[in-house]
Amino acid sequence: MNETYYFIEYFKQSPPIIQVAWIFSAVFSVFIIPLIIYLNYLRWHLRKNEIVVAKYQAEYEQALVHYLYSGNEEEEISSEQQLIIDKLKKCILTPFKRKIVISTLLKLKNEISGEVAQSIEKLYCQSGLIDYTLPKLTSKKWYTLAKGIRELRQFQVKEAHDQVAKHINHPRRQVRKEMQLYMVNLFYFEGLDFLNVLKTPLSEWDQIQLLEVLQRFDNQKIPNITSWLNSSNDSVVVFVLKLAKIYNQFEQKEVLIDMLNHKNKDIVVEVISVLCHLEVFEAKEVLKNTFEQRTQEEQIAIFKLMENLYEINDEPFLLDYIYHENFEIKVSALKILKSINSYKFNFLKSSSSESEFLQIAHFIENN
Amino acid sequence: MSDAKKIVLAEDNSILLLLLKFQLEKEGYKLLIAVNGKEAVDLIEAHNPDLILTDIMMPFISGLEVISHVRNKLNLKTPIIVFSSAGQEEMVLKAFDLGATDFMSKPLSPNELVIRIKKLFR
């Protein structure tokens, strides 16, 4: 009692700053001590959980390897394999163990190809794991849906095509991305059919991912892309233009030339770039005739195309632009002129007194 | 069994390690397994294996450091097969510069690995 009384007296007689410090210390103690206890409990719980997960994982890894090597050629499923399947069926009844089984299968599936990978895909269906995934495709939660589609892709479940295809225009980008990857990974170029009905934009990242997947396949036979080039979804057109470039779709040259009048000017610039890559000389004449009506970005793209597809009869056209106000057009025109007619180029250089013109001419000569 | 070829297998993916061990033991090889580069180096120094299989990315010591140690410190000519993942092309080139014998990219086929090993021992 005396100590308490002494402390209260000491507190009352202390300067205000000391009193504030004591109050803060008391408040912090009230918060920090339970927090430390909680964090310790959390750490203990997580470690315990890790140990349990590691134990089950080791058990399932053994079971999986045993399954993979206990098959025989006479039976589709050997008796030993059936025992493992039955054991897994029991394990996956609880979501905690199911998650560990799936992660174990994926841990090996991602590192292995060939027959072993196919056996893992078979086990995914035989163990009934697929029956827990398919209902996810009707979930209202977007993340459950996206996870479901991803799992079906990872285990190559082609049978879910129609159910997955329903989500082509899902409002969530993540779901759409998973749907697109499912289609392309499992059905290759045929999987691109979703482009026919895609109303939402295909982001640059989505396009990169799809192209990366497509280039991995041995069969590089691309379907007819004409309808996609005429799509009302501009992002689809941009993506298909990339396909046209990568897969050298020279047979699309008429469609591409028609697209030079596309209402989206960014697409026109892309089309010019594809035509340049495919070396479509007919496009050059069309572009030269409509040069003045085009935007500056398009004009620069036209000169880039001409750098690749120049001919001697382009000289009169080029001479009109060697003093153009745009630097890139001017450099491009002079560069092509030097290649077509070096005599004319040297004449222009010696007769010019403009310092900028001379600088450009020197730059072209030295590069 | 005393004539069985000794293979050091260094891989940090426990289930892949288990699977390859199972497959290669079935083929009659004696497997010494390591879950990281450090264990691999210890096993190589202690057992002088006939072949080394190593992943590139591993904890503590990478596959590249394992190759460098074998070739430059231990001066061994033991064949080394490297496992690489997609996007590790530059690492594979470095592995060859350091003295790797062959490489296999993941996802890898265990059957193909067996064929390559048999070819190396021929």
Coordinates of C-alpha atoms in Angstrom, one line a residue:
Chain A
M1 CA 0.0 0.0 0.0
N2 CA 2.8 2.3 0.9
E3 CA 4.5 1.8 -2.5
T4 CA 1.2 2.5 -4.3
Y5 CA 0.6 5.6 -2.2
Y6 CA 4.3 6.7 -2.8
F7 CA 3.9 6.2 -6.6
I8 CA 0.6 8.2 -6.7
E9 CA 2.2 11.0 -4.8
Y10 CA 5.3 10.9 -6.9
F11 CA 3.1 11.0 -10.1
K12 CA 1.1 14.0 -8.8
Q13 CA 4.2 16.0 -7.9
S14 CA 6.0 15.2 -11.1
P15 CA 6.3 17.8 -13.8
P16 CA 3.6 17.5 -16.6
I17 CA 6.1 16.1 -19.1
I18 CA 7.0 13.2 -16.8
Q19 CA 3.3 12.6 -16.2
V20 CA 2.7 12.5 -20.0
A21 CA 5.6 10.1 -20.4
W22 CA 4.1 7.8 -17.7
I23 CA 0.7 7.9 -19.3
F24 CA 2.1 7.0 -22.7
S25 CA 4.2 4.1 -21.1
A26 CA 1.1 2.7 -19.5
V27 CA -1.0 3.0 -22.7
F28 CA 1.7 1.4 -24.8
S29 CA 2.1 -1.4 -22.3
V30 CA -1.6 -2.2 -22.5
F31 CA -1.3 -2.5 -26.3
I32 CA 2.2 -4.0 -26.7
I33 CA 2.1 -6.8 -24.1
P34 CA -1.0 -8.5 -25.6
L35 CA 0.4 -7.9 -29.1
I36 CA 3.7 -9.6 -28.2
I37 CA 1.7 -12.5 -26.7
Y38 CA -0.5 -12.7 -29.9
L39 CA 2.6 -12.6 -32.2
N40 CA 4.3 -15.4 -30.3
Y41 CA 1.1 -17.4 -30.5
L42 CA 0.9 -16.7 -34.3
R43 CA 4.5 -17.7 -34.8
W44 CA 4.0 -20.9 -32.8
H45 CA 0.8 -21.7 -34.8
L46 CA 2.4 -21.0 -38.2
R47 CA 5.4 -23.2 -37.3
K48 CA 3.1 -26.0 -36.2
N49 CA 1.2 -25.6 -39.4
E50 CA 4.4 -25.7 -41.4
I51 CA 5.4 -28.9 -39.7
V52 CA 2.0 -30.5 -40.4
V53 CA 2.0 -29.4 -44.0
A54 CA 5.6 -30.7 -44.5
K55 CA 4.5 -34.1 -42.9
Y56 CA 1.6 -34.5 -45.2
Q57 CA 3.5 -33.2 -48.2
A58 CA 6.2 -35.8 -47.7
E59 CA 3.5 -38.5 -47.3
Y60 CA 1.8 -37.4 -50.5
E61 CA 5.1 -37.1 -52.4
Q62 CA 5.9 -40.7 -51.5
A63 CA 2.4 -41.8 -52.6
L64 CA 2.6 -40.0 -55.9
V65 CA 6.0 -41.4 -56.8
H66 CA 4.8 -44.8 -55.8
Y67 CA 1.7 -44.3 -58.0
L68 CA 3.7 -43.3 -61.0
Y69 CA 6.0 -46.3 -60.8
S70 CA 3.4 -49.0 -59.8
G71 CA 1.5 -49.2 -63.1
N72 CA 1.7 -52.0 -65.5
E73 CA 1.0 -52.5 -69.2
E74 CA -1.8 -55.0 -68.7
E75 CA -4.2 -52.9 -66.6
E76 CA -5.2 -49.2 -67.0
I77 CA -5.0 -48.9 -63.2
S78 CA -3.0 -51.5 -61.2
S79 CA -4.2 -52.7 -57.8
E80 CA -1.4 -50.8 -56.1
Q81 CA -2.4 -47.6 -58.0
Q82 CA -6.0 -48.1 -57.0
L83 CA -5.0 -48.3 -53.3
I84 CA -3.2 -45.0 -53.7
I85 CA -6.2 -43.4 -55.5
D86 CA -8.5 -44.6 -52.7
K87 CA -6.2 -43.2 -50.1
L88 CA -6.1 -39.8 -51.9
K89 CA -9.9 -39.8 -52.3
K90 CA -10.2 -40.0 -48.5
C91 CA -7.5 -37.3 -47.9
I92 CA -9.1 -34.7 -50.2
L93 CA -12.3 -34.7 -48.3
T94 CA -10.8 -32.0 -46.1
P95 CA -10.0 -28.7 -47.8
F96 CA -6.7 -28.5 -45.9
K97 CA -5.4 -31.8 -47.1
R98 CA -6.9 -31.3 -50.6
K99 CA -4.8 -28.1 -51.0
I100 CA -1.6 -30.0 -50.0
V101 CA -2.4 -32.8 -52.5
I102 CA -3.0 -30.3 -55.3
S103 CA 0.3 -28.4 -54.5
T104 CA 2.2 -31.7 -54.4
L105 CA 0.8 -32.7 -57.8
L106 CA 1.7 -29.3 -59.3
K107 CA 5.1 -29.3 -57.7
L108 CA 6.0 -32.3 -59.8
K109 CA 3.8 -31.6 -62.8
N110 CA 5.6 -28.2 -63.4
E111 CA 9.0 -29.8 -63.6
I112 CA 8.2 -32.9 -65.6
S113 CA 7.0 -33.6 -69.1
G114 CA 6.0 -36.7 -71.1
E115 CA 4.3 -39.8 -69.8
V116 CA 4.9 -38.9 -66.2
A117 CA 3.1 -35.6 -66.6
Q118 CA 0.2 -37.3 -68.3
S119 CA -0.1 -39.8 -65.5
I120 CA -0.3 -36.9 -63.0
E121 CA -3.1 -35.4 -65.1
K122 CA -4.9 -38.7 -65.0
L123 CA -4.5 -39.0 -61.3
Y124 CA -6.0 -35.6 -60.9
C125 CA -9.2 -36.9 -62.4
Q126 CA -9.1 -40.4 -60.9
S127 CA -8.7 -39.1 -57.4
G128 CA -11.8 -36.9 -57.8
L129 CA -9.9 -33.6 -57.4
I130 CA -11.6 -32.4 -60.6
D131 CA -15.0 -32.8 -58.9
Y132 CA -14.0 -30.1 -56.4
T133 CA -12.8 -27.8 -59.2
L134 CA -15.7 -27.9 -61.7
P135 CA -18.2 -26.4 -59.3
K136 CA -15.8 -23.4 -58.9
L137 CA -16.7 -22.5 -62.5
T138 CA -20.2 -21.4 -61.4
S139 CA -18.9 -19.5 -58.4
K140 CA -19.9 -15.9 -58.0
K141 CA -16.6 -15.0 -56.4
W142 CA -14.2 -14.0 -59.2
Y143 CA -11.1 -15.3 -57.4
T144 CA -12.6 -18.7 -56.9
L145 CA -13.6 -18.8 -60.5
A146 CA -10.2 -17.7 -61.7
K147 CA -8.4 -20.2 -59.5
G148 CA -10.7 -23.0 -60.8
I149 CA -9.9 -22.2 -64.4
R150 CA -6.2 -22.0 -63.7
E151 CA -6.3 -25.4 -62.0
L152 CA -8.1 -26.9 -65.0
R153 CA -5.4 -25.4 -67.3
Q154 CA -2.6 -26.7 -65.1
F155 CA -4.0 -30.2 -65.2
Q156 CA -4.9 -29.9 -68.9
V157 CA -8.7 -30.7 -68.4
K158 CA -10.0 -30.1 -71.9
E159 CA -13.5 -31.4 -71.1
A160 CA -14.3 -28.1 -69.3
H161 CA -14.0 -26.1 -72.5
D162 CA -17.7 -25.1 -72.7
Q163 CA -18.0 -24.1 -69.1
V164 CA -14.8 -22.1 -69.2
A165 CA -15.8 -20.4 -72.5
K166 CA -18.9 -18.9 -70.8
H167 CA -16.5 -16.4 -69.1
I168 CA -15.0 -14.9 -72.2
N169 CA -16.5 -11.5 -71.4
H170 CA -16.4 -11.7 -67.6
P171 CA -16.2 -8.3 -66.0
R172 CA -13.0 -9.2 -64.1
R173 CA -9.7 -9.0 -66.0
Q174 CA -8.2 -11.8 -63.9
V175 CA -10.9 -14.2 -64.9
R176 CA -10.7 -13.3 -68.6
K177 CA -6.9 -13.7 -68.5
E178 CA -7.2 -17.2 -67.0
M179 CA -9.9 -18.1 -69.5
Q180 CA -7.7 -17.0 -72.4
L181 CA -4.7 -18.9 -71.1
Y182 CA -6.8 -22.0 -70.6
M183 CA -8.0 -21.8 -74.3
V184 CA -4.6 -21.2 -75.8
N185 CA -2.7 -23.7 -73.6
L186 CA -5.1 -26.5 -74.2
F187 CA -6.4 -25.9 -77.7
Y188 CA -3.4 -24.0 -79.3
F189 CA -4.4 -21.8 -82.2
E190 CA -8.0 -23.2 -82.2
G191 CA -8.3 -21.8 -78.7
L192 CA -8.1 -18.3 -80.2
D193 CA -11.7 -18.7 -81.3
F194 CA -12.6 -16.6 -78.2
L195 CA -11.4 -13.6 -80.2
N196 CA -14.6 -13.9 -82.3
V197 CA -16.7 -12.9 -79.4
L198 CA -14.3 -10.9 -77.1
K199 CA -15.9 -7.5 -76.4
T200 CA -13.5 -6.4 -73.6
P201 CA -10.0 -5.1 -74.4
L202 CA -7.0 -7.4 -74.6
S203 CA -4.3 -5.7 -72.7
E204 CA -0.7 -5.5 -73.9
W205 CA 0.3 -7.9 -71.1
D206 CA -2.5 -10.4 -72.1
Q207 CA -1.2 -10.3 -75.7
I208 CA 2.4 -10.9 -74.6
Q209 CA 1.3 -13.9 -72.5
L210 CA -0.8 -15.4 -75.3
L211 CA 2.0 -14.9 -77.9
E212 CA 4.5 -16.5 -75.5
V213 CA 2.2 -19.6 -75.1
L214 CA 1.6 -19.9 -78.9
Q215 CA 5.2 -19.8 -79.8
R216 CA 5.9 -22.8 -77.5
F217 CA 3.9 -25.2 -79.6
D218 CA 5.4 -27.5 -82.3
N219 CA 2.4 -27.0 -84.6
Q220 CA 2.7 -23.5 -85.9
K221 CA -0.1 -23.7 -88.5
I222 CA -2.1 -20.5 -87.9
P223 CA -5.8 -20.4 -88.8
N224 CA -7.4 -17.8 -91.1
I225 CA -7.1 -14.5 -89.3
T226 CA -9.2 -12.4 -91.8
S227 CA -12.3 -12.2 -89.6
W228 CA -10.2 -11.1 -86.6
L229 CA -8.5 -8.4 -88.7
N230 CA -12.0 -7.0 -89.3
S231 CA -13.0 -7.2 -85.6
S232 CA -14.8 -4.3 -84.0
N233 CA -12.6 -4.8 -81.0
D234 CA -9.5 -2.7 -81.7
S235 CA -7.3 -4.6 -79.2
V236 CA -8.2 -7.9 -81.0
V237 CA -7.0 -6.2 -84.3
V238 CA -3.8 -5.1 -82.7
F239 CA -3.1 -8.6 -81.4
V240 CA -3.9 -10.2 -84.7
L241 CA -1.6 -7.8 -86.5
K242 CA 1.2 -9.1 -84.2
L243 CA 0.2 -12.6 -85.2
A244 CA 0.3 -11.6 -88.9
K245 CA 3.8 -10.2 -88.4
I246 CA 5.2 -13.1 -86.4
Y247 CA 3.7 -15.8 -88.7
N248 CA 4.4 -13.9 -91.9
Q249 CA 0.7 -13.8 -93.1
F250 CA 1.5 -12.6 -96.6
E251 CA -1.8 -14.1 -97.9
Q252 CA -3.5 -11.4 -95.9
K253 CA -2.0 -8.5 -97.9
E254 CA -5.3 -7.5 -99.6
V255 CA -7.1 -7.3 -96.2
L256 CA -4.1 -5.4 -94.8
I257 CA -4.1 -2.9 -97.7
D258 CA -7.9 -2.3 -97.1
M259 CA -7.1 -1.7 -93.4
L260 CA -5.0 1.4 -94.4
N261 CA -8.3 3.3 -94.1
H262 CA -9.1 2.0 -90.6
K263 CA -10.7 4.6 -88.4
N264 CA -8.2 4.0 -85.6
K265 CA -5.0 5.7 -86.6
D266 CA -2.8 3.7 -84.2
I267 CA -4.0 0.5 -86.0
V268 CA -3.1 2.1 -89.3
V269 CA 0.5 2.7 -88.1
E270 CA 0.6 -1.0 -87.0
V271 CA -0.7 -2.1 -90.4
I272 CA 2.0 -0.1 -92.2
S273 CA 4.6 -1.7 -90.0
V274 CA 3.2 -5.2 -90.8
L275 CA 3.1 -4.4 -94.5
C276 CA 6.7 -3.2 -94.3
H277 CA 7.7 -6.5 -92.6
L278 CA 5.9 -8.5 -95.3
E279 CA 7.4 -6.3 -98.0
V280 CA 4.1 -5.6 -99.8
F281 CA 5.2 -3.2 -102.5
E282 CA 1.6 -2.5 -103.6
A283 CA 0.9 -0.9 -100.3
K284 CA 3.6 1.7 -100.9
E285 CA 1.8 3.2 -103.9
V286 CA -1.5 3.4 -102.0
L287 CA 0.3 5.2 -99.1
K288 CA 2.2 7.6 -101.4
N289 CA -1.1 8.6 -103.1
T290 CA -2.8 9.4 -99.8
F291 CA 0.3 10.7 -98.0
E292 CA -0.9 14.3 -97.5
Q293 CA -4.2 13.2 -95.9
R294 CA -2.5 11.1 -93.2
T295 CA -1.5 12.0 -89.7
Q296 CA 2.1 12.7 -88.9
E297 CA 2.6 9.3 -87.1
E298 CA 1.3 7.6 -90.2
Q299 CA 3.6 9.7 -92.4
I300 CA 6.6 8.7 -90.3
A301 CA 5.5 5.0 -90.5
I302 CA 5.2 5.4 -94.3
F303 CA 8.8 6.6 -94.6
K304 CA 9.9 3.7 -92.4
L305 CA 8.2 1.4 -94.8
M306 CA 9.9 3.1 -97.8
E307 CA 13.3 2.7 -96.1
N308 CA 12.7 -1.0 -96.5
L309 CA 10.8 -1.0 -99.8
Y310 CA 12.4 1.8 -101.9
E311 CA 12.6 1.8 -105.7
I312 CA 14.2 4.1 -108.2
N313 CA 10.9 5.6 -109.2
D314 CA 10.3 6.9 -105.6
E315 CA 12.8 9.7 -106.2
P316 CA 10.3 12.4 -107.3
F317 CA 8.2 11.7 -104.2
L318 CA 11.2 11.8 -101.9
L319 CA 12.4 15.1 -103.3
D320 CA 9.2 16.7 -102.1
Y321 CA 10.0 15.8 -98.5
I322 CA 13.7 16.3 -98.0
Y323 CA 13.0 19.7 -96.6
H324 CA 9.9 18.6 -94.6
E325 CA 9.3 20.2 -91.2
N326 CA 9.4 16.9 -89.4
F327 CA 12.9 15.8 -88.6
E328 CA 12.3 12.0 -88.9
I329 CA 10.6 12.4 -92.3
K330 CA 13.4 14.6 -93.5
V331 CA 16.2 12.1 -92.3
S332 CA 14.3 9.2 -93.8
A333 CA 13.7 10.9 -97.2
L334 CA 17.4 11.8 -97.4
K335 CA 18.5 8.4 -96.4
I336 CA 16.5 6.7 -99.1
L337 CA 17.6 9.3 -101.6
K338 CA 21.2 8.5 -100.9
S339 CA 20.5 4.8 -101.5
I340 CA 18.6 5.4 -104.8
N341 CA 20.7 8.2 -106.3
S342 CA 23.9 9.1 -104.5
Y343 CA 24.8 11.6 -107.2
K344 CA 21.6 13.6 -106.5
F345 CA 22.3 13.3 -102.7
N346 CA 25.8 14.7 -103.1
F347 CA 24.6 17.5 -105.4
L348 CA 21.9 18.6 -102.8
K349 CA 24.5 18.5 -100.1
S350 CA 27.1 20.6 -102.0
S351 CA 24.4 23.1 -103.1
S352 CA 22.8 23.5 -99.7
S353 CA 23.8 26.2 -97.2
E354 CA 21.3 25.2 -94.5
S355 CA 23.3 24.0 -91.5
E356 CA 20.7 21.6 -90.3
F357 CA 20.4 20.0 -93.7
L358 CA 24.1 19.6 -93.9
Q359 CA 24.3 18.1 -90.4
I360 CA 21.7 15.5 -91.4
A361 CA 23.5 14.8 -94.7
H362 CA 26.8 14.3 -92.8
F363 CA 25.1 12.0 -90.3
I364 CA 23.6 9.9 -93.1
E365 CA 27.0 9.7 -94.8
N366 CA 28.7 8.5 -91.6
N367 CA 26.1 5.9 -90.6
Chain B
M1 CA 26.0 -53.6 -56.9
S2 CA 29.5 -52.5 -56.1
D3 CA 30.0 -51.8 -59.8
A4 CA 27.0 -49.5 -59.9
K5 CA 27.8 -46.1 -61.2
K6 CA 27.6 -43.3 -58.6
I7 CA 25.5 -40.3 -59.4
V8 CA 25.2 -37.2 -57.4
L9 CA 21.8 -35.6 -57.9
A10 CA 21.4 -32.0 -56.6
E11 CA 17.9 -30.7 -56.8
D12 CA 15.9 -28.5 -54.4
N13 CA 12.5 -29.7 -55.5
S14 CA 11.9 -32.6 -53.1
I15 CA 9.4 -34.5 -55.2
L16 CA 11.4 -34.2 -58.4
L17 CA 14.4 -35.4 -56.4
L18 CA 12.4 -38.4 -55.2
L19 CA 11.1 -39.3 -58.6
L20 CA 14.5 -39.1 -60.3
K21 CA 16.1 -41.1 -57.5
F22 CA 13.4 -43.8 -57.9
Q23 CA 13.8 -43.9 -61.7
L24 CA 17.6 -43.9 -61.7
E25 CA 17.9 -46.5 -58.9
K26 CA 15.6 -48.7 -61.0
E27 CA 18.1 -48.4 -63.8
G28 CA 20.8 -49.7 -61.5
Y29 CA 22.7 -46.5 -60.6
K30 CA 23.7 -45.6 -57.0
L31 CA 22.2 -42.2 -56.2
L32 CA 23.7 -39.7 -53.7
I33 CA 21.2 -37.0 -53.2
A34 CA 21.6 -33.3 -52.2
V35 CA 18.9 -30.7 -51.6
N36 CA 21.3 -27.8 -52.1
G37 CA 24.6 -26.9 -53.7
K38 CA 26.5 -27.1 -50.5
E39 CA 25.4 -30.7 -49.9
A40 CA 26.3 -31.5 -53.5
V41 CA 29.8 -30.2 -53.1
D42 CA 30.3 -32.3 -49.9
L43 CA 29.0 -35.4 -51.6
I44 CA 31.2 -34.9 -54.6
E45 CA 34.3 -34.4 -52.5
A46 CA 33.5 -37.4 -50.3
H47 CA 32.4 -39.9 -53.0
N48 CA 34.0 -38.9 -56.3
P49 CA 30.9 -39.8 -58.4
D50 CA 30.8 -40.9 -62.0
L51 CA 28.2 -38.3 -63.0
I52 CA 26.8 -35.1 -61.5
L53 CA 23.2 -34.0 -62.1
T54 CA 22.5 -30.5 -60.9
D55 CA 19.8 -27.9 -61.0
I56 CA 21.0 -24.4 -61.7
M57 CA 19.0 -22.5 -59.1
M58 CA 19.6 -23.9 -55.6
P59 CA 19.9 -22.6 -52.1
F60 CA 23.3 -21.7 -50.5
I61 CA 25.4 -22.7 -53.5
S62 CA 24.0 -22.5 -57.1
G63 CA 24.5 -25.2 -59.8
L64 CA 27.0 -22.9 -61.5
E65 CA 29.1 -22.7 -58.4
V66 CA 29.0 -26.5 -58.1
I67 CA 30.3 -26.8 -61.7
S68 CA 33.0 -24.2 -61.0
H69 CA 34.1 -26.0 -57.8
V70 CA 34.3 -29.4 -59.6
R71 CA 36.2 -28.1 -62.6
N72 CA 38.5 -25.4 -61.0
K73 CA 39.0 -26.5 -57.4
L74 CA 38.7 -30.3 -57.5
N75 CA 40.0 -30.4 -61.1
L76 CA 37.7 -33.3 -61.9
K77 CA 36.5 -34.2 -65.4
T78 CA 33.3 -35.9 -64.1
P79 CA 30.5 -35.3 -66.6
I80 CA 27.9 -32.8 -65.4
I81 CA 24.3 -32.5 -66.7
V82 CA 22.6 -29.3 -65.8
F83 CA 18.8 -28.8 -65.3
S84 CA 17.6 -25.4 -66.3
S85 CA 14.2 -23.7 -66.4
A86 CA 12.6 -21.5 -69.0
G87 CA 14.3 -18.1 -69.0
Q88 CA 17.7 -19.4 -67.8
E89 CA 19.3 -19.6 -71.2
E90 CA 22.1 -17.2 -70.2
M91 CA 22.8 -19.4 -67.1
V92 CA 23.0 -22.5 -69.4
L93 CA 25.6 -20.7 -71.5
K94 CA 27.6 -19.8 -68.4
A95 CA 27.3 -23.4 -67.3
F96 CA 28.8 -24.6 -70.5
D97 CA 31.6 -22.0 -70.2
L98 CA 32.3 -23.4 -66.7
G99 CA 32.5 -26.9 -68.1
A100 CA 29.1 -28.5 -68.0
T101 CA 28.8 -31.5 -70.3
D102 CA 25.1 -31.4 -71.2
F103 CA 21.9 -29.7 -70.2
M104 CA 18.2 -30.5 -70.0
S105 CA 15.5 -27.9 -69.8
K106 CA 12.6 -28.2 -67.4
P107 CA 9.9 -29.6 -67.6
L108 CA 12.1 -32.6 -68.2
S109 CA 11.4 -36.1 -69.3
P110 CA 12.8 -38.7 -66.9
N111 CA 13.0 -41.2 -69.7
E112 CA 15.0 -38.8 -71.8
L113 CA 17.3 -38.2 -68.9
V114 CA 18.0 -42.0 -68.6
I115 CA 18.8 -42.2 -72.3
R116 CA 21.3 -39.3 -72.0
I117 CA 22.9 -40.8 -68.9
K118 CA 23.3 -44.2 -70.7
K119 CA 24.8 -42.4 -73.7
L120 CA 27.3 -40.7 -71.4
F121 CA 28.4 -43.9 -69.8
R122 CA 28.7 -45.8 -73.1

